[in-house]
Amino acid sequence: MKAVQFGAGNIGRGFIGLMLSRSGYEVCFAARNAGQVKALQLKEQYTVTYAGEPERSTLVSDVTAVSLKDRDAVIRRVAEADVITTAVGASALPEIAEPIARGIEARLAERPRPLLVIACENAMNGSALLRKWIMRHLAPEWKPLADSMLVCPNAAVDRIVPPQQHADPLAVKVEPYCEWIIERVPSLDLFPVIEGAQYVDSLEPYVERKLFTVNTGHSVAAYYGYRQGYRTIQESMRDPELRRSVERTLEETSRLLVSKHGFSQAEHSQYVRGTLRRFENAAIVDKIARVGRSPLRKLSSNERLVRPALQAFDNGIPVPHLASAMASALLYDDDGDLEAVILQTSIRQRGVGHVIRKHMGIPEDHALHQDILLRYHRFKAASPARSAPTP
């Protein structure tokens, strides 16, 4: 079986490529980094190390790569593949859709057969978005057949893989925990099960569980830690008061998730405890500058802070700790982060209330708006001007 994985970054190699290889696929990475492409072609293997006590490693073999600049090679690989996966960032999906479409046209012309396409991105309905872009690029005469042959289940993925440097450009260190949840769709049973993946009838509960627990908790640790001058998530989690703030925020999101999706309270509490242990993993150095970056995106209405806060509020669940987390995020002023610069410029020019109303989508007459505003001004008054922590 053959797989093409778009993106040979840390997630692509340390998570998706690893699991596909374990499932019996020959994995071809389609990537931009010329050094990684050359090394994968030469070595046809790489090492994944699990960060923990003790550390352990596994060898991923039967791999190769093609450069995204080599259009013909990418098209040929797609034409031959059984499964296409991505880990390129949701914003890059429209760009890779065009060569995928050309490859699909080639496979339909040679030997029409189903193709599994899974976007493994930190985005809602990533595979559906990628399918839309692929269909847009297909020639009209191929669209009906492609529509019947493309199987594009949405998926949720979770593994912490911080930026890292190794002497070996292919080596990657990951946390031991990972989760790949794939939504069951028609014709999915035509393809072999991916070892280690979980297949579910409805993806939304698991997407929101991850978003409102892992992503929310991570952001709370980052934005609170930034205010305290910490450099890493691990430092933040060693602060007893800050750790309690993360826990209390996740108590609010837990009440929402259990009520909305019917998760077992005991199982969900175990999930939260496991998430906190992941944040504390001393074998991983996860910088606040990485986790806190792009505050405009993370403060948007459909993201990890605003979305659970509004849903919880509408369900009668008090959210003082989520309000504090949003206020802390509004204070994120790392001048090395373009979105943080834009955010702080907007606050200076238009006022924090304008950002809460226009960007976060919380109107002035909403109780949460006033709560966030009050907490923001209280935190700001208590925070002396300082330079951002060194990345």
GROMACS .gro file of N, CA and C in nm, residues 51-195:
model
  435
   51ALA      N    1   0.965   1.132   2.422
   51ALA     CA    2   1.018   1.207   2.535
   51ALA      C    3   0.954   1.157   2.664
   52GLY      N    4   1.033   1.103   2.751
   52GLY     CA    5   0.982   1.053   2.878
   52GLY      C    6   1.094   0.995   2.960
   53GLU      N    7   1.057   0.932   3.068
   53GLU     CA    8   1.155   0.868   3.156
   53GLU      C    9   1.126   0.719   3.162
   54PRO      N   10   1.207   0.633   3.099
   54PRO     CA   11   1.322   0.669   3.014
   54PRO      C   12   1.277   0.701   2.872
   55GLU      N   13   1.365   0.761   2.794
   55GLU     CA   14   1.336   0.783   2.654
   55GLU      C   15   1.348   0.652   2.577
   56ARG      N   16   1.267   0.638   2.473
   56ARG     CA   17   1.278   0.522   2.385
   56ARG      C   18   1.258   0.570   2.242
   57SER      N   19   1.307   0.493   2.150
   57SER     CA   20   1.304   0.534   2.010
   57SER      C   21   1.249   0.423   1.922
   58THR      N   22   1.200   0.462   1.806
   58THR     CA   23   1.153   0.366   1.707
   58THR      C   24   1.200   0.410   1.569
   59LEU      N   25   1.225   0.316   1.483
   59LEU     CA   26   1.274   0.345   1.349
   59LEU      C   27   1.158   0.337   1.250
   60VAL      N   28   1.140   0.441   1.171
   60VAL     CA   29   1.037   0.444   1.067
   60VAL      C   30   1.108   0.418   0.934
   61SER      N   31   1.072   0.310   0.867
   61SER     CA   32   1.141   0.271   0.743
   61SER      C   33   1.044   0.267   0.626
   62ASP      N   34   1.095   0.232   0.510
   62ASP     CA   35   1.016   0.229   0.386
   62ASP      C   36   0.954   0.365   0.356
   63VAL      N   37   1.037   0.470   0.369
   63VAL     CA   38   0.990   0.605   0.340
   63VAL      C   39   1.079   0.667   0.234
   64THR      N   40   1.026   0.765   0.166
   64THR     CA   41   1.102   0.844   0.070
   64THR      C   42   1.037   0.981   0.063
   65ALA      N   43   1.075   1.061  -0.036
   65ALA     CA   44   1.020   1.196  -0.045
   65ALA      C   45   1.030   1.248  -0.187
   66VAL      N   46   0.944   1.345  -0.218
   66VAL     CA   47   0.955   1.423  -0.341
   66VAL      C   48   0.941   1.569  -0.304
   67SER      N   49   1.004   1.653  -0.381
   67SER     CA   50   0.994   1.797  -0.358
   67SER      C   51   0.863   1.849  -0.416
   68LEU      N   52   0.797   1.938  -0.341
   68LEU     CA   53   0.676   2.000  -0.392
   68LEU      C   54   0.703   2.082  -0.519
   69LYS      N   55   0.830   2.118  -0.537
   69LYS     CA   56   0.867   2.191  -0.659
   69LYS      C   57   0.871   2.100  -0.781
   70ASP      N   58   0.885   1.969  -0.757
   70ASP     CA   59   0.888   1.872  -0.867
   70ASP      C   60   0.744   1.829  -0.895
   71ARG      N   61   0.676   1.910  -0.970
   71ARG     CA   62   0.533   1.892  -0.994
   71ARG      C   63   0.500   1.756  -1.053
   72ASP      N   64   0.577   1.713  -1.150
   72ASP     CA   65   0.549   1.586  -1.216
   72ASP      C   66   0.562   1.469  -1.118
   73ALA      N   67   0.664   1.475  -1.032
   73ALA     CA   68   0.684   1.368  -0.935
   73ALA      C   69   0.568   1.362  -0.836
   74VAL      N   70   0.521   1.479  -0.791
   74VAL     CA   71   0.409   1.483  -0.697
   74VAL      C   72   0.284   1.425  -0.762
   75ILE      N   73   0.257   1.465  -0.884
   75ILE     CA   74   0.139   1.415  -0.956
   75ILE      C   75   0.147   1.264  -0.972
   76ARG      N   76   0.263   1.214  -1.007
   76ARG     CA   77   0.279   1.069  -1.025
   76ARG      C   78   0.255   0.995  -0.894
   77ARG      N   79   0.308   1.048  -0.784
   77ARG     CA   80   0.290   0.983  -0.654
   77ARG      C   81   0.143   0.982  -0.613
   78VAL      N   82   0.073   1.090  -0.636
   78VAL     CA   83  -0.070   1.095  -0.603
   78VAL      C   84  -0.147   0.994  -0.688
   79ALA      N   85  -0.112   0.984  -0.814
   79ALA     CA   86  -0.180   0.891  -0.904
   79ALA      C   87  -0.165   0.746  -0.858
   80GLU      N   88  -0.052   0.715  -0.794
   80GLU     CA   89  -0.025   0.578  -0.750
   80GLU      C   90  -0.074   0.549  -0.608
   81ALA      N   91  -0.113   0.650  -0.532
   81ALA     CA   92  -0.137   0.635  -0.388
   81ALA      C   93  -0.269   0.567  -0.357
   82ASP      N   94  -0.272   0.507  -0.238
   82ASP     CA   95  -0.397   0.456  -0.181
   82ASP      C   96  -0.456   0.556  -0.082
   83VAL      N   97  -0.370   0.633  -0.019
   83VAL     CA   98  -0.415   0.732   0.079
   83VAL      C   99  -0.329   0.857   0.068
   84ILE      N  100  -0.393   0.972   0.084
   84ILE     CA  101  -0.326   1.102   0.089
   84ILE      C  102  -0.353   1.161   0.227
   85THR      N  103  -0.249   1.206   0.296
   85THR     CA  104  -0.267   1.275   0.424
   85THR      C  105  -0.190   1.406   0.419
   86THR      N  106  -0.226   1.497   0.508
   86THR     CA  107  -0.160   1.627   0.512
   86THR      C  108  -0.128   1.667   0.655
   87ALA      N  109  -0.019   1.742   0.669
   87ALA     CA  110   0.013   1.812   0.794
   87ALA      C  111   0.093   1.935   0.752
   88VAL      N  112   0.024   2.028   0.689
   88VAL     CA  113   0.089   2.146   0.631
   88VAL      C  114   0.037   2.276   0.689
   89GLY      N  115  -0.065   2.269   0.774
   89GLY     CA  116  -0.134   2.389   0.820
   89GLY      C  117  -0.255   2.415   0.733
   90ALA      N  118  -0.366   2.447   0.797
   90ALA     CA  119  -0.492   2.463   0.723
   90ALA      C  120  -0.481   2.568   0.614
   91SER      N  121  -0.402   2.673   0.636
   91SER     CA  122  -0.393   2.781   0.538
   91SER      C  123  -0.325   2.735   0.409
   92ALA      N  124  -0.249   2.625   0.414
   92ALA     CA  125  -0.178   2.577   0.295
   92ALA      C  126  -0.259   2.477   0.215
   93LEU      N  127  -0.376   2.437   0.262
   93LEU     CA  128  -0.455   2.336   0.190
   93LEU      C  129  -0.493   2.380   0.048
   94PRO      N  130  -0.534   2.505   0.026
   94PRO     CA  131  -0.566   2.544  -0.113
   94PRO      C  132  -0.446   2.530  -0.207
   95GLU      N  133  -0.327   2.552  -0.156
   95GLU     CA  134  -0.207   2.545  -0.240
   95GLU      C  135  -0.175   2.402  -0.284
   96ILE      N  136  -0.189   2.305  -0.192
   96ILE     CA  137  -0.156   2.167  -0.228
   96ILE      C  138  -0.270   2.099  -0.302
   97ALA      N  139  -0.389   2.159  -0.302
   97ALA     CA  140  -0.504   2.097  -0.368
   97ALA      C  141  -0.483   2.084  -0.519
   98GLU      N  142  -0.414   2.180  -0.579
   98GLU     CA  143  -0.398   2.177  -0.725
   98GLU      C  144  -0.315   2.058  -0.773
   99PRO      N  145  -0.195   2.032  -0.716
   99PRO     CA  146  -0.122   1.912  -0.760
   99PRO      C  147  -0.195   1.782  -0.724
  100ILE      N  148  -0.269   1.782  -0.614
  100ILE     CA  149  -0.347   1.662  -0.581
  100ILE      C  150  -0.453   1.639  -0.689
  101ALA      N  151  -0.518   1.747  -0.732
  101ALA     CA  152  -0.620   1.735  -0.837
  101ALA      C  153  -0.560   1.681  -0.966
  102ARG      N  154  -0.441   1.729  -1.001
  102ARG     CA  155  -0.377   1.678  -1.123
  102ARG      C  156  -0.345   1.530  -1.109
  103GLY      N  157  -0.301   1.489  -0.991
  103GLY     CA  158  -0.272   1.348  -0.968
  103GLY      C  159  -0.396   1.262  -0.974
  104ILE      N  160  -0.507   1.314  -0.924
  104ILE     CA  161  -0.634   1.241  -0.930
  104ILE      C  162  -0.679   1.225  -1.074
  105GLU      N  163  -0.663   1.329  -1.154
  105GLU     CA  164  -0.698   1.317  -1.296
  105GLU      C  165  -0.616   1.208  -1.364
  106ALA      N  166  -0.486   1.201  -1.329
  106ALA     CA  167  -0.400   1.099  -1.389
  106ALA      C  168  -0.442   0.960  -1.348
  107ARG      N  169  -0.478   0.939  -1.221
  107ARG     CA  170  -0.518   0.807  -1.174
  107ARG      C  171  -0.652   0.767  -1.234
  108LEU      N  172  -0.743   0.863  -1.254
  108LEU     CA  173  -0.872   0.831  -1.313
  108LEU      C  174  -0.856   0.794  -1.460
  109ALA      N  175  -0.761   0.857  -1.526
  109ALA     CA  176  -0.737   0.825  -1.667
  109ALA      C  177  -0.672   0.688  -1.684
  110GLU      N  178  -0.585   0.652  -1.588
  110GLU     CA  179  -0.511   0.526  -1.597
  110GLU      C  180  -0.594   0.408  -1.546
  111ARG      N  181  -0.639   0.421  -1.419
  111ARG     CA  182  -0.714   0.312  -1.357
  111ARG      C  183  -0.799   0.369  -1.244
  112PRO      N  184  -0.925   0.403  -1.273
  112PRO     CA  185  -1.010   0.465  -1.170
  112PRO      C  186  -1.024   0.373  -1.048
  113ARG      N  187  -0.999   0.428  -0.931
  113ARG     CA  188  -1.015   0.354  -0.806
  113ARG      C  189  -1.028   0.455  -0.692
  114PRO      N  190  -1.089   0.414  -0.580
  114PRO     CA  191  -1.111   0.507  -0.468
  114PRO      C  192  -0.978   0.558  -0.410
  115LEU      N  193  -0.983   0.678  -0.356
  115LEU     CA  194  -0.868   0.740  -0.292
  115LEU      C  195  -0.911   0.797  -0.158
  116LEU      N  196  -0.839   0.761  -0.053
  116LEU     CA  197  -0.866   0.814   0.081
  116LEU      C  198  -0.783   0.940   0.101
  117VAL      N  199  -0.849   1.049   0.139
  117VAL     CA  200  -0.781   1.178   0.160
  117VAL      C  201  -0.818   1.229   0.299
  118ILE      N  202  -0.717   1.246   0.386
  118ILE     CA  203  -0.741   1.292   0.523
  118ILE      C  204  -0.650   1.410   0.553
  119ALA      N  205  -0.710   1.524   0.581
  119ALA     CA  206  -0.635   1.642   0.623
  119ALA      C  207  -0.617   1.636   0.774
  120CYS      N  208  -0.493   1.624   0.818
  120CYS     CA  209  -0.463   1.613   0.961
  120CYS      C  210  -0.416   1.748   1.012
  121GLU      N  211  -0.508   1.842   1.014
  121GLU     CA  212  -0.477   1.980   1.050
  121GLU      C  213  -0.553   2.021   1.175
  122ASN      N  214  -0.505   2.125   1.237
  122ASN     CA  215  -0.573   2.179   1.356
  122ASN      C  216  -0.683   2.273   1.309
  123ALA      N  217  -0.784   2.213   1.244
  123ALA     CA  218  -0.893   2.291   1.186
  123ALA      C  219  -1.019   2.207   1.182
  124MET      N  220  -1.132   2.273   1.195
  124MET     CA  221  -1.260   2.203   1.185
  124MET      C  222  -1.283   2.162   1.039
  125ASN      N  223  -1.325   2.036   1.018
  125ASN     CA  224  -1.365   1.988   0.885
  125ASN      C  225  -1.255   2.008   0.781
  126GLY      N  226  -1.131   1.979   0.820
  126GLY     CA  227  -1.018   2.001   0.731
  126GLY      C  228  -1.026   1.919   0.603
  127SER      N  229  -1.068   1.793   0.614
  127SER     CA  230  -1.076   1.709   0.494
  127SER      C  231  -1.184   1.758   0.398
  128ALA      N  232  -1.296   1.803   0.454
  128ALA     CA  233  -1.403   1.859   0.370
  128ALA      C  234  -1.354   1.984   0.298
  129LEU      N  235  -1.276   2.066   0.366
  129LEU     CA  236  -1.220   2.186   0.303
  129LEU      C  237  -1.125   2.148   0.190
  130LEU      N  238  -1.039   2.051   0.217
  130LEU     CA  239  -0.944   2.008   0.115
  130LEU      C  240  -1.018   1.950  -0.005
  131ARG      N  241  -1.121   1.870   0.019
  131ARG     CA  242  -1.201   1.813  -0.091
  131ARG      C  243  -1.261   1.925  -0.177
  132LYS      N  244  -1.311   2.029  -0.112
  132LYS     CA  245  -1.370   2.141  -0.186
  132LYS      C  246  -1.267   2.205  -0.278
  133TRP      N  247  -1.146   2.225  -0.226
  133TRP     CA  248  -1.041   2.286  -0.307
  133TRP      C  249  -0.997   2.193  -0.420
  134ILE      N  250  -0.989   2.064  -0.394
  134ILE     CA  251  -0.952   1.968  -0.499
  134ILE      C  252  -1.056   1.971  -0.612
  135MET      N  253  -1.182   1.963  -0.575
  135MET     CA  254  -1.289   1.962  -0.676
  135MET      C  255  -1.287   2.090  -0.759
  136ARG      N  256  -1.250   2.199  -0.697
  136ARG     CA  257  -1.245   2.326  -0.769
  136ARG      C  258  -1.137   2.324  -0.877
  137HIS      N  259  -1.029   2.251  -0.854
  137HIS     CA  260  -0.918   2.246  -0.949
  137HIS      C  261  -0.936   2.139  -1.056
  138LEU      N  262  -1.026   2.044  -1.037
  138LEU     CA  263  -1.044   1.937  -1.135
  138LEU      C  264  -1.108   1.989  -1.263
  139ALA      N  265  -1.065   1.932  -1.375
  139ALA     CA  266  -1.130   1.964  -1.503
  139ALA      C  267  -1.275   1.915  -1.498
  140PRO      N  268  -1.368   1.987  -1.560
  140PRO     CA  269  -1.510   1.951  -1.551
  140PRO      C  270  -1.540   1.807  -1.587
  141GLU      N  271  -1.470   1.752  -1.687
  141GLU     CA  272  -1.501   1.615  -1.731
  141GLU      C  273  -1.464   1.510  -1.626
  142TRP      N  274  -1.376   1.545  -1.530
  142TRP     CA  275  -1.334   1.448  -1.429
  142TRP      C  276  -1.415   1.460  -1.299
  143LYS      N  277  -1.489   1.566  -1.282
  143LYS     CA  278  -1.554   1.590  -1.153
  143LYS      C  279  -1.655   1.482  -1.113
  144PRO      N  280  -1.743   1.436  -1.203
  144PRO     CA  281  -1.839   1.333  -1.160
  144PRO      C  282  -1.772   1.205  -1.111
  145LEU      N  283  -1.672   1.157  -1.183
  145LEU     CA  284  -1.605   1.034  -1.143
  145LEU      C  285  -1.524   1.057  -1.015
  146ALA      N  286  -1.456   1.170  -1.007
  146ALA     CA  287  -1.378   1.200  -0.886
  146ALA      C  288  -1.468   1.210  -0.764
  147ASP      N  289  -1.586   1.267  -0.782
  147ASP     CA  290  -1.680   1.283  -0.670
  147ASP      C  291  -1.719   1.148  -0.612
  148SER      N  292  -1.727   1.046  -0.699
  148SER     CA  293  -1.766   0.912  -0.652
  148SER      C  294  -1.648   0.834  -0.597
  149MET      N  295  -1.526   0.875  -0.630
  149MET     CA  296  -1.407   0.801  -0.590
  149MET      C  297  -1.335   0.858  -0.468
  150LEU      N  298  -1.356   0.987  -0.440
  150LEU     CA  299  -1.286   1.051  -0.328
  150LEU      C  300  -1.356   1.022  -0.197
  151VAL      N  301  -1.282   0.971  -0.101
  151VAL     CA  302  -1.333   0.944   0.033
  151VAL      C  303  -1.255   1.035   0.129
  152CYS      N  304  -1.323   1.132   0.187
  152CYS     CA  305  -1.254   1.238   0.262
  152CYS      C  306  -1.313   1.254   0.403
  153PRO      N  307  -1.281   1.162   0.494
  153PRO     CA  308  -1.333   1.176   0.631
  153PRO      C  309  -1.260   1.287   0.706
  154ASN      N  310  -1.335   1.366   0.780
  154ASN     CA  311  -1.272   1.465   0.867
  154ASN      C  312  -1.202   1.393   0.982
  155ALA      N  313  -1.105   1.459   1.039
  155ALA     CA  314  -1.024   1.395   1.143
  155ALA      C  315  -0.980   1.497   1.246
  156ALA      N  316  -0.946   1.447   1.364
  156ALA     CA  317  -0.887   1.529   1.470
  156ALA      C  318  -0.757   1.462   1.512
  157VAL      N  319  -0.651   1.540   1.526
  157VAL     CA  320  -0.521   1.484   1.564
  157VAL      C  321  -0.467   1.559   1.685
  158ASP      N  322  -0.390   1.488   1.766
  158ASP     CA  323  -0.337   1.549   1.887
  158ASP      C  324  -0.205   1.483   1.924
  159ARG      N  325  -0.099   1.558   1.918
  159ARG     CA  326   0.032   1.517   1.970
  159ARG      C  327   0.116   1.644   1.985
  160ILE      N  328   0.180   1.662   2.100
  160ILE     CA  329   0.265   1.777   2.122
  160ILE      C  330   0.404   1.747   2.066
  161VAL      N  331   0.443   1.827   1.966
  161VAL     CA  332   0.575   1.812   1.904
  161VAL      C  333   0.635   1.953   1.890
  162PRO      N  334   0.706   2.001   1.992
  162PRO     CA  335   0.761   2.137   1.984
  162PRO      C  336   0.869   2.149   1.878
  163PRO      N  337   0.898   2.271   1.832
  163PRO     CA  338   1.012   2.292   1.741
  163PRO      C  339   1.140   2.241   1.807
  164GLN      N  340   1.231   2.188   1.728
  164GLN     CA  341   1.351   2.126   1.784
  164GLN      C  342   1.461   2.123   1.680
  165GLN      N  343   1.584   2.107   1.729
  165GLN     CA  344   1.700   2.098   1.641
  165GLN      C  345   1.778   1.972   1.677
  166HIS      N  346   1.814   1.894   1.576
  166HIS     CA  347   1.895   1.774   1.596
  166HIS      C  348   2.006   1.772   1.491
  167ALA      N  349   2.113   1.703   1.523
  167ALA     CA  350   2.220   1.686   1.424
  167ALA      C  351   2.168   1.613   1.301
  168ASP      N  352   2.081   1.516   1.323
  168ASP     CA  353   2.015   1.444   1.214
  168ASP      C  354   1.890   1.523   1.175
  169PRO      N  355   1.881   1.576   1.053
  169PRO     CA  356   1.766   1.658   1.014
  169PRO      C  357   1.634   1.583   1.009
  170LEU      N  358   1.640   1.450   1.014
  170LEU     CA  359   1.517   1.370   1.009
  170LEU      C  360   1.469   1.325   1.146
  171ALA      N  361   1.558   1.327   1.245
  171ALA     CA  362   1.521   1.281   1.378
  171ALA      C  363   1.416   1.375   1.438
  172VAL      N  364   1.325   1.319   1.514
  172VAL     CA  365   1.220   1.400   1.575
  172VAL      C  366   1.185   1.342   1.712
  173LYS      N  367   1.164   1.430   1.810
  173LYS     CA  368   1.124   1.390   1.945
  173LYS      C  369   0.979   1.431   1.967
  174VAL      N  370   0.900   1.338   2.018
  174VAL     CA  371   0.757   1.362   2.038
  174VAL      C  372   0.717   1.318   2.178
  175GLU      N  373   0.605   1.369   2.225
  175GLU     CA  374   0.550   1.316   2.349
  175GLU      C  375   0.495   1.176   2.322
  176PRO      N  376   0.489   1.091   2.424
  176PRO     CA  377   0.436   0.955   2.402
  176PRO      C  378   0.290   0.954   2.360
  177TYR      N  379   0.210   1.047   2.411
  177TYR     CA  380   0.066   1.047   2.385
  177TYR      C  381   0.037   1.091   2.241
  178CYS      N  382  -0.060   1.027   2.179
  178CYS     CA  383  -0.112   1.077   2.053
  178CYS      C  384  -0.256   1.030   2.036
  179GLU      N  385  -0.330   1.105   1.954
  179GLU     CA  386  -0.469   1.070   1.927
  179GLU      C  387  -0.500   1.111   1.783
  180TRP      N  388  -0.549   1.014   1.707
  180TRP     CA  389  -0.593   1.039   1.569
  180TRP      C  390  -0.732   0.981   1.558
  181ILE      N  391  -0.831   1.069   1.549
  181ILE     CA  392  -0.971   1.028   1.544
  181ILE      C  393  -1.024   1.057   1.405
  182ILE      N  394  -1.084   0.957   1.342
  182ILE     CA  395  -1.132   0.966   1.205
  182ILE      C  396  -1.282   0.941   1.203
  183GLU      N  397  -1.354   1.027   1.135
  183GLU     CA  398  -1.499   1.015   1.128
  183GLU      C  399  -1.539   0.911   1.023
  184ARG      N  400  -1.626   0.818   1.062
  184ARG     CA  401  -1.674   0.718   0.967
  184ARG      C  402  -1.763   0.784   0.862
  185VAL      N  403  -1.731   0.758   0.736
  185VAL     CA  404  -1.810   0.810   0.624
  185VAL      C  405  -1.835   0.695   0.527
  186PRO      N  406  -1.930   0.710   0.434
  186PRO     CA  407  -1.954   0.604   0.336
  186PRO      C  408  -1.827   0.570   0.259
  187SER      N  409  -1.807   0.442   0.236
  187SER     CA  410  -1.694   0.386   0.160
  187SER      C  411  -1.563   0.384   0.237
  188LEU      N  412  -1.562   0.430   0.363
  188LEU     CA  413  -1.437   0.427   0.440
  188LEU      C  414  -1.390   0.283   0.462
  189ASP      N  415  -1.485   0.190   0.465
  189ASP     CA  416  -1.449   0.050   0.490
  189ASP      C  417  -1.379  -0.014   0.368
  190LEU      N  418  -1.366   0.060   0.259
  190LEU     CA  419  -1.289   0.010   0.145
  190LEU      C  420  -1.139   0.011   0.173
  191PHE      N  421  -1.099   0.084   0.277
  191PHE     CA  422  -0.957   0.103   0.306
  191PHE      C  423  -0.919   0.034   0.436
  192PRO      N  424  -0.795  -0.017   0.445
  192PRO     CA  425  -0.751  -0.082   0.569
  192PRO      C  426  -0.755   0.017   0.687
  193VAL      N  427  -0.777  -0.038   0.803
  193VAL     CA  428  -0.776   0.043   0.925
  193VAL      C  429  -0.634   0.094   0.950
  194ILE      N  430  -0.623   0.222   0.987
  194ILE     CA  431  -0.494   0.279   1.024
  194ILE      C  432  -0.467   0.243   1.170
  195GLU      N  433  -0.358   0.172   1.194
  195GLU     CA  434  -0.327   0.123   1.327
  195GLU      C  435  -0.309   0.239   1.424
   0.00000   0.00000   0.00000
